[in-house]
XYZ file of N, CA and C in Angstrom:
387
model
N 145.452 258.015 216.539
C 145.148 257.721 216.141
C 144.148 258.381 215.384
N 144.429 258.568 213.957
C 143.151 259.448 213.252
C 141.656 258.928 212.955
N 140.721 259.301 212.767
C 139.300 258.992 212.822
C 139.230 258.590 211.039
N 138.796 257.532 210.796
C 138.466 257.335 209.419
C 137.035 257.808 208.954
N 137.242 258.766 207.617
C 135.866 259.702 207.406
C 134.755 258.279 207.265
N 133.675 259.126 207.430
C 132.317 258.491 207.092
C 132.092 258.041 205.586
N 131.752 256.684 205.727
C 131.559 256.206 204.672
C 130.067 256.006 204.296
N 129.451 256.004 202.986
C 128.033 255.805 202.755
C 128.113 254.581 202.016
N 127.263 253.313 202.283
C 127.457 252.188 201.408
C 126.174 252.109 200.851
N 126.465 251.355 199.579
C 125.288 251.673 198.374
C 124.501 250.262 199.034
N 123.375 250.167 198.405
C 122.456 249.278 198.689
C 122.691 247.801 198.347
N 123.195 247.967 197.350
C 123.793 246.506 196.721
C 124.900 246.050 197.798
N 125.567 246.743 198.553
C 126.550 246.416 199.522
C 125.977 246.091 200.909
N 124.982 246.811 201.230
C 124.182 246.321 202.379
C 123.527 245.114 202.160
N 122.963 245.069 200.936
C 121.989 243.540 200.791
C 123.348 242.372 200.661
N 124.298 242.599 199.925
C 125.178 241.609 200.263
C 125.681 241.237 201.240
N 125.934 242.014 202.365
C 126.433 241.839 203.658
C 125.557 241.178 204.601
N 124.149 241.790 204.335
C 122.850 240.969 205.106
C 122.751 239.639 204.737
N 122.913 239.244 203.608
C 122.490 238.162 202.910
C 123.534 237.117 203.586
N 124.841 237.489 203.858
C 125.878 236.736 204.175
C 125.576 236.263 205.845
N 124.946 237.518 206.376
C 124.846 237.230 207.697
C 123.571 236.696 207.960
N 122.587 236.519 207.225
C 121.480 235.843 207.087
C 121.701 234.117 206.884
N 122.668 234.167 205.885
C 123.052 232.565 205.433
C 123.620 231.700 206.829
N 124.484 232.635 207.406
C 125.117 232.235 208.952
C 126.113 231.159 208.619
N 126.659 231.015 207.451
C 128.422 230.410 207.374
C 129.516 230.765 207.918
N 129.024 232.264 208.382
C 130.478 232.875 209.586
C 129.525 233.555 210.358
N 130.378 233.732 211.419
C 129.887 234.421 212.585
C 130.032 235.860 212.272
N 129.516 237.003 213.106
C 129.852 238.402 212.709
C 130.833 239.056 212.779
N 131.757 238.371 213.960
C 133.349 238.779 213.561
C 133.862 238.706 212.516
N 133.804 237.269 211.938
C 134.376 237.174 210.900
C 133.734 237.797 209.335
N 132.381 238.253 209.548
C 131.860 238.895 208.418
C 132.279 240.466 208.924
N 132.622 240.833 209.859
C 132.966 242.117 209.868
C 134.040 242.531 209.536
N 135.219 241.564 209.947
C 136.369 241.471 209.596
C 136.523 241.561 207.855
N 135.615 240.643 207.378
C 135.757 240.511 205.700
C 135.315 241.659 205.091
N 134.047 242.364 205.745
C 133.482 243.496 204.721
C 134.196 244.965 205.565
N 134.800 244.484 206.904
C 135.472 245.950 207.144
C 134.439 247.052 207.902
N 133.483 246.377 208.992
C 132.085 246.897 209.164
C 132.108 246.478 210.145
N 131.635 247.428 211.243
C 131.138 247.077 212.889
C 130.309 245.726 212.488
N 130.206 244.975 213.818
C 129.095 244.106 214.068
C 127.798 244.573 214.362
N 127.472 245.354 214.940
C 126.100 246.085 215.014
C 125.383 246.552 213.842
N 126.662 247.100 212.667
C 125.830 247.455 211.545
C 125.210 246.172 210.781
N 126.022 245.220 210.764
C 125.302 243.712 210.037
C 124.252 243.430 210.558
N 124.291 243.384 212.002
C 123.267 242.926 212.937
C 121.853 243.936 212.151
N 122.048 245.114 212.101
C 121.071 246.298 211.836
C 120.784 246.060 210.466
N 121.559 245.905 209.671
C 121.106 245.704 207.957
C 120.602 244.227 207.914
N 120.551 243.028 208.715
C 120.007 241.919 209.085
C 118.861 242.109 209.046
N 118.636 242.780 210.267
C 116.871 242.997 210.897
C 116.107 243.446 209.656
N 116.707 244.679 208.830
C 116.184 245.315 208.196
C 115.675 244.437 207.069
N 116.628 243.856 206.331
C 116.491 242.797 205.276
C 115.339 241.539 205.633
N 115.431 241.035 206.646
C 114.049 240.372 207.207
C 112.728 241.006 207.530
N 112.528 242.119 208.122
C 111.859 243.099 208.017
C 110.827 243.532 206.472
N 111.850 243.508 205.776
C 111.491 244.068 204.122
C 111.226 242.850 203.258
N 111.509 241.554 203.823
C 111.418 240.571 202.863
C 110.284 240.113 202.542
N 109.025 240.461 203.035
C 107.761 240.309 202.795
C 107.457 241.004 201.753
N 108.234 242.162 201.779
C 107.753 243.245 200.530
C 107.940 242.995 199.241
N 108.857 241.673 199.235
C 109.371 241.675 197.850
C 108.317 240.682 196.993
N 107.618 239.794 197.826
C 106.668 239.311 197.175
C 105.326 239.916 196.929
N 105.236 240.984 197.031
C 103.809 241.693 196.839
C 103.035 241.754 197.827
N 103.575 241.559 199.506
C 102.586 242.251 200.403
C 102.792 243.715 200.473
N 101.595 244.149 200.755
C 101.933 245.873 200.932
C 102.415 246.099 202.019
N 103.044 247.017 202.044
C 103.935 247.711 203.563
C 102.932 248.307 204.144
N 102.876 248.086 205.644
C 101.870 248.660 206.268
C 101.996 250.341 206.387
N 103.299 250.979 205.984
C 103.537 252.404 206.087
C 103.646 253.065 204.962
N 102.676 252.615 204.044
C 102.791 253.424 202.672
C 101.569 254.399 202.821
N 102.308 255.569 202.107
C 101.315 256.760 202.190
C 100.047 256.927 201.089
N 99.205 257.284 201.898
C 97.919 256.850 200.846
C 97.959 258.158 199.766
N 97.398 258.064 198.511
C 97.299 258.994 197.910
C 96.816 260.352 197.887
N 97.477 261.323 197.548
C 97.227 262.943 198.126
C 96.353 263.390 197.097
N 95.149 264.056 197.482
C 94.473 264.641 196.289
C 95.051 266.039 196.189
N 96.015 266.498 195.428
C 96.388 267.636 195.269
C 95.750 268.893 194.690
N 94.369 268.853 194.299
C 93.405 269.564 193.952
C 92.992 270.285 195.249
N 92.660 269.470 196.146
C 91.891 269.775 197.623
C 93.117 270.819 198.204
N 94.510 270.315 198.023
C 95.747 270.888 199.137
C 95.721 272.112 198.339
N 95.739 272.138 197.074
C 95.897 273.684 196.258
C 94.618 274.457 196.598
N 93.481 274.087 196.884
C 92.243 274.593 196.913
C 92.405 275.486 198.284
N 92.948 274.289 199.419
C 92.906 274.889 201.046
C 94.056 276.073 200.980
N 95.294 275.915 200.338
C 96.247 276.943 200.181
C 95.777 278.285 199.757
N 95.176 278.106 198.390
C 94.324 279.624 198.300
C 93.779 279.904 198.883
N 92.472 279.217 199.586
C 91.702 279.919 200.821
C 92.354 280.363 202.085
N 93.498 279.867 202.298
C 94.312 280.007 203.506
C 95.057 281.401 203.327
N 95.803 281.898 202.155
C 96.406 282.684 201.415
C 95.029 283.985 201.506
N 94.160 283.916 200.788
C 93.290 284.852 200.729
C 92.581 285.267 201.972
N 92.222 284.764 202.997
C 92.166 284.899 204.322
C 93.060 285.445 205.068
N 94.611 284.926 204.938
C 95.581 285.767 205.471
C 95.780 287.065 204.915
N 95.665 287.245 203.564
C 95.949 288.707 203.134
C 94.641 289.488 203.831
N 93.256 288.906 203.668
C 92.289 289.687 204.444
C 92.690 290.250 205.734
N 92.896 289.014 206.195
C 93.144 289.763 207.597
C 94.445 290.454 208.035
N 95.550 290.739 207.289
C 96.463 291.457 207.059
C 96.026 292.881 206.795
N 95.409 293.062 205.660
C 94.803 294.345 205.248
C 94.160 295.055 206.093
N 93.147 294.115 206.846
C 92.151 294.802 207.538
C 92.722 295.261 208.890
N 94.049 294.554 209.288
C 94.323 294.737 210.521
C 95.240 295.791 210.311
N 95.806 296.346 209.198
C 96.624 297.233 209.057
C 95.648 298.907 209.296
N 94.399 298.690 208.595
C 93.479 299.586 208.592
C 92.968 300.221 209.866
N 92.767 299.277 210.732
C 92.043 299.700 211.903
C 93.088 300.465 212.844
N 92.255 301.410 213.720
C 93.229 302.497 214.944
C 93.430 301.628 216.129
N 94.483 301.778 216.693
C 94.714 301.052 218.011
C 94.095 301.522 219.116
N 94.245 300.689 220.310
C 93.130 300.885 221.359
C 94.170 301.706 222.112
N 93.955 302.057 222.924
C 94.208 303.119 223.888
C 95.581 302.766 224.629
N 95.327 301.128 224.726
C 96.740 300.509 225.582
C 97.418 299.837 224.320
N 97.244 299.933 223.169
C 97.910 299.366 221.974
C 98.901 300.555 221.282
N 100.035 300.013 220.760
C 100.759 300.749 220.135
C 100.737 300.680 218.270
N 100.712 301.565 217.455
C 101.252 301.448 216.255
C 101.719 300.383 215.939
N 102.505 299.984 216.377
C 103.660 298.698 215.986
C 102.809 297.732 216.038
N 102.162 297.432 217.515
C 101.725 296.001 217.982
C 100.150 295.970 216.876
N 99.669 297.034 216.070
C 98.785 296.834 215.362
C 99.101 296.824 213.936
N 100.168 296.986 213.689
C 101.002 296.616 211.922
C 101.598 295.468 212.138
N 102.323 295.099 212.909
C 102.991 294.021 213.270
C 102.761 293.260 214.488
N 101.583 292.547 214.294
C 100.834 291.639 215.616
C 101.656 290.618 215.790
N 101.579 290.004 216.980
C 102.486 288.676 217.073
C 101.503 287.462 216.782
N 102.108 286.425 216.628
C 101.270 285.144 216.145
C 99.918 284.931 216.998
N 100.300 285.035 218.262
C 99.182 284.551 219.264
C 98.034 285.870 219.111
N 98.515 286.881 219.153
C 96.888 288.020 218.779
C 96.309 287.302 217.426
N 97.137 287.460 216.261
C 96.639 286.621 215.409
C 95.536 285.647 215.280
N 95.953 284.553 215.846
C 95.419 283.444 215.961
C 94.243 284.032 217.160
N 94.343 285.013 217.603
C 93.150 284.959 218.753
C 92.209 285.778 218.036
N 92.464 286.760 217.182
C 91.402 287.384 216.726
C 90.938 286.745 215.197
N 91.438 285.484 214.745
C 90.767 284.523 213.767
C 89.807 283.773 214.380
N 90.650 283.198 215.350
C 89.361 282.486 216.265
C 88.428 282.922 216.690
N 88.709 284.432 217.002
C 87.383 284.734 217.460
C 86.150 285.090 216.769
N 86.773 285.599 215.298
C 86.141 286.020 214.143
C 85.432 285.239 213.557
N 85.906 283.814 213.554
C 85.642 282.906 212.725
C 84.484 281.658 213.570
N 85.098 281.736 214.260
C 84.221 280.689 215.510
C 83.345 281.266 216.729
N 83.142 282.616 216.455
C 82.271 283.266 217.263
C 82.821 283.149 218.631
N 84.074 282.742 219.033
C 84.529 282.538 220.561
C 84.796 283.701 221.001
N 84.656 283.896 222.217
C 85.056 284.790 223.013
C 86.450 284.824 223.514
N 87.384 283.501 223.461
C 88.363 283.034 224.250
C 89.264 282.685 223.045
N 90.634 283.077 223.164
C 91.460 282.810 222.133
C 91.442 281.358 221.928
N 91.525 280.828 220.625
C 91.557 279.511 219.948
C 92.776 279.230 219.729
N 93.356 278.385 219.939
C 94.712 277.726 219.952
C 94.840 276.759 219.445
């Protein structure tokens, strides 16, 4: 028995199937045979239709994303880029301690960068994660 290729259904088709299921004129088995879809898929589409039906009449969705202030995000990206460039530039200029090698100074691990950044900017003596 060969597997059937995965099918992508359009939103119109899903709505048609879900509305037929909501009407209740046919059983799930009859609908699945008519539309050639598994009964679990019909039940899932029906529940999605019922959950989203309130949004059709103007009620705001609970999971809508708040508007994003792009200027603030671009400013933060610029600030972090400058900070990163500064830290990389000054990290490469310093000489290694006795227990360090040049490769650790030039290419530090992420943990080391976090530790130095937290120590320098927050005045902490412990690693800041």
